[in-house]
Coordinates of C-alpha atoms in Angstrom, one line a residue:
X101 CA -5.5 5.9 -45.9
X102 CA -8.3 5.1 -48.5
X103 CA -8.2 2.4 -50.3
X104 CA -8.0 3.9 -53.4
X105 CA -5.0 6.5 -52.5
X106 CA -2.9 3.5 -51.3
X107 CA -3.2 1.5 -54.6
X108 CA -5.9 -0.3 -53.4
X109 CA -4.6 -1.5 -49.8
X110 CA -6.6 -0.4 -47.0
X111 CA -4.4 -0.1 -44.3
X112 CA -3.9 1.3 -41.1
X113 CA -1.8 4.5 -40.0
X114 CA -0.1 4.0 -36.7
X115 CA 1.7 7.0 -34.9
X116 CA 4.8 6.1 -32.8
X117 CA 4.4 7.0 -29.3
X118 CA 6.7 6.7 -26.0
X119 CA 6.2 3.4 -24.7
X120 CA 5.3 4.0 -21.0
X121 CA 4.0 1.2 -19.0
X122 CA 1.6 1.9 -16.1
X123 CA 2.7 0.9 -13.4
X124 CA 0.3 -0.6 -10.6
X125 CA 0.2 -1.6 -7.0
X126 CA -0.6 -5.0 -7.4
X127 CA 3.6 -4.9 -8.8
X128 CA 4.7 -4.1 -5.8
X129 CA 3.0 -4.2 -2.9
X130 CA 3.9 -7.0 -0.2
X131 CA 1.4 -9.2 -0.2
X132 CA 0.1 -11.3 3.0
X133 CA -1.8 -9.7 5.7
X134 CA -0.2 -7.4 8.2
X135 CA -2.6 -5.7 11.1
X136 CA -3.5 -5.1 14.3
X137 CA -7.4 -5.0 15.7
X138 CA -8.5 -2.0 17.3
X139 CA -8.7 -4.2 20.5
X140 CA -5.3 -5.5 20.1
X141 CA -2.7 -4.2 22.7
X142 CA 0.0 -1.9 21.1
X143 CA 2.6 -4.7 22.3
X144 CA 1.0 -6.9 20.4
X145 CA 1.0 -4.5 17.0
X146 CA 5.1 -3.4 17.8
X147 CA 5.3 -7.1 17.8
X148 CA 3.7 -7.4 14.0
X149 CA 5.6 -4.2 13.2
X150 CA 9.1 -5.7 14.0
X151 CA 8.4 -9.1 13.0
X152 CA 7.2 -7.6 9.1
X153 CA 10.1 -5.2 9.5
X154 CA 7.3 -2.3 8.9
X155 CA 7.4 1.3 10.6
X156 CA 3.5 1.0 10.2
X157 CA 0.3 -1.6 10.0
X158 CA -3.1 -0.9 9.7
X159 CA -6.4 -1.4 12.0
X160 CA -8.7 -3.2 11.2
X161 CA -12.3 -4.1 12.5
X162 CA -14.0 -7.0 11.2
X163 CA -11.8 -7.1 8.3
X164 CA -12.2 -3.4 7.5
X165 CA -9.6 -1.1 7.3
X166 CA -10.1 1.9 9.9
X167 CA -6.7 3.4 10.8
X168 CA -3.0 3.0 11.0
X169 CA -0.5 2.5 13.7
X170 CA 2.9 4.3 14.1
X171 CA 6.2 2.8 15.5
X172 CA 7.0 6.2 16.6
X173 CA 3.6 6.3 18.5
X174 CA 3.7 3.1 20.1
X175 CA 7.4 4.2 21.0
X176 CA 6.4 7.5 22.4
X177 CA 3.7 5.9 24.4
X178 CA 6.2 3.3 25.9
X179 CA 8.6 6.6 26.4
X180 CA 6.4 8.2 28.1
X181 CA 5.9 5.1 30.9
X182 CA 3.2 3.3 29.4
X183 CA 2.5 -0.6 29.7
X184 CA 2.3 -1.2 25.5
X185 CA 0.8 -4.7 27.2
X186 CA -2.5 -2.7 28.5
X187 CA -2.5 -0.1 26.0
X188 CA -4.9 -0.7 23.3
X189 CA -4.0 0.3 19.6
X190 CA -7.3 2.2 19.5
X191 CA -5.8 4.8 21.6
X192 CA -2.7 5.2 19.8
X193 CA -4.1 4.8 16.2
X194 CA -4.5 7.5 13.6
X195 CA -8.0 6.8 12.5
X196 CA -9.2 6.6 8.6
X197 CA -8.9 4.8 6.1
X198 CA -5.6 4.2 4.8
X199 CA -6.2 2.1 1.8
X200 CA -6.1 1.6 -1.9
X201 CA -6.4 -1.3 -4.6
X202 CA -4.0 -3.6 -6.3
X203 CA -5.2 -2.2 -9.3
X204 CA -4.3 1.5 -8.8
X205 CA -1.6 3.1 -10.2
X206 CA 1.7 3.6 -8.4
X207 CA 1.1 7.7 -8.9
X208 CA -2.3 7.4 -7.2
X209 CA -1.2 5.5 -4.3
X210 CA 2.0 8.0 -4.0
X211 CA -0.4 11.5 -4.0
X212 CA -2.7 9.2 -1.3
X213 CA 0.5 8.9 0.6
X214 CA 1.0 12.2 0.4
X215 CA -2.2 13.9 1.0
X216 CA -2.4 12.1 4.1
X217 CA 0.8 12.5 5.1
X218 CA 1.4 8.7 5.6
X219 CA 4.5 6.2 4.3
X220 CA 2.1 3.4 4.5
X221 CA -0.9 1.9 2.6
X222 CA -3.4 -1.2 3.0
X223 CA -4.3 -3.0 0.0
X224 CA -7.2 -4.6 -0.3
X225 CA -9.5 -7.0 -2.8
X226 CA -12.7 -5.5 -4.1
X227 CA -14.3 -7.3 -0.5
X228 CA -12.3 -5.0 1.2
X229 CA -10.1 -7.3 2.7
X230 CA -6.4 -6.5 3.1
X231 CA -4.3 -8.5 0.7
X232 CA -1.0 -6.5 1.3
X233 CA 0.4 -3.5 1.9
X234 CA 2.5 -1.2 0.0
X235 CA 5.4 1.2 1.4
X236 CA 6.3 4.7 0.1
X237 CA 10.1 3.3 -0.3
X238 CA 8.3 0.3 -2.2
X239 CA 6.5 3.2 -4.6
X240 CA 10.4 4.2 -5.3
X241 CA 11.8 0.6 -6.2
X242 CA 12.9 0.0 -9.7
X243 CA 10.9 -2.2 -11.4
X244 CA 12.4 -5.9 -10.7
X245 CA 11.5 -7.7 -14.2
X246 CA 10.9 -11.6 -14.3
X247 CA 13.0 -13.9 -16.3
X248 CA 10.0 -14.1 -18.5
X249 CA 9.6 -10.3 -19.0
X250 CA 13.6 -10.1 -19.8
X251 CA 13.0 -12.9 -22.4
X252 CA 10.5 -10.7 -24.3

């Protein structure tokens, strides 16, 4: 508006829009560090697997994301007679890396899931650390809000 055509006020015009909230990983992932080394045996990663009731962890090499490991990998291995005590989780891992940020979006972590065919993500800091990981049932959650958030 001018300032003149409103009588003087200078004011602001505001359109109403939908009120969508972007929604990042840092929401929902599940924070705490959860991975195997390449060197560790796969014993050792079904271990981490169960214990974080995960059906995937990363890799990692000096902190460093480089792969992921399966349950149904490991499992097949140990089906198919394998020690998991003197397998390493080199062998068995799906090399790459399977990461994104706390501060990507929900949809971009979802198509990286997707593209590379995975249900599982590292997150990691801007070091490149892993800070958490995030889930593709975690992507599908509905949003839990705090008592604060309610309260607004």
């Amino acid at each position: 508006l001018q300032g003149a055509a409103a009588g003087g006020l200078i004011g602001t015009i505001t359109r109403r829009t939908s009120m969508v909230r972007v929604r990042y990983v840092g929401d929902r992932m599940r924070p705490g560090v959860v991975a195997a080394a390449w060197h560790d045996s796969a014993d050792a990663a079904f271990a981490r697997m169960r214990a974080a009731d995960l059906d995937a962890i990363p890799v990692v090499n000096d902190e460093r994301v480089i792969g992921l490991v399966e349950h149904s990998v490991i499992g097949a291995a140990q089906r198919g007679g394998n020690w998991l005590g003197a397998v390493p989780v080199a062998n068995l891992m799906r090399r790459g890396v399977f990461m994104c940020r706390a501060d990507d979006t929900l949809e971009l972590a979802r198509s990286i899931m997707d593209r590379l065919e995975i249900g599982l993500l590292a997150v990691v800091d801007k070091a490149g650390r892993i800070v958490g990981v995030i889930s593709r049932d975690r992507l599908a959650e509905p949003q839990r809000l705090s008592p604060a958030a309610l309260a607004a």
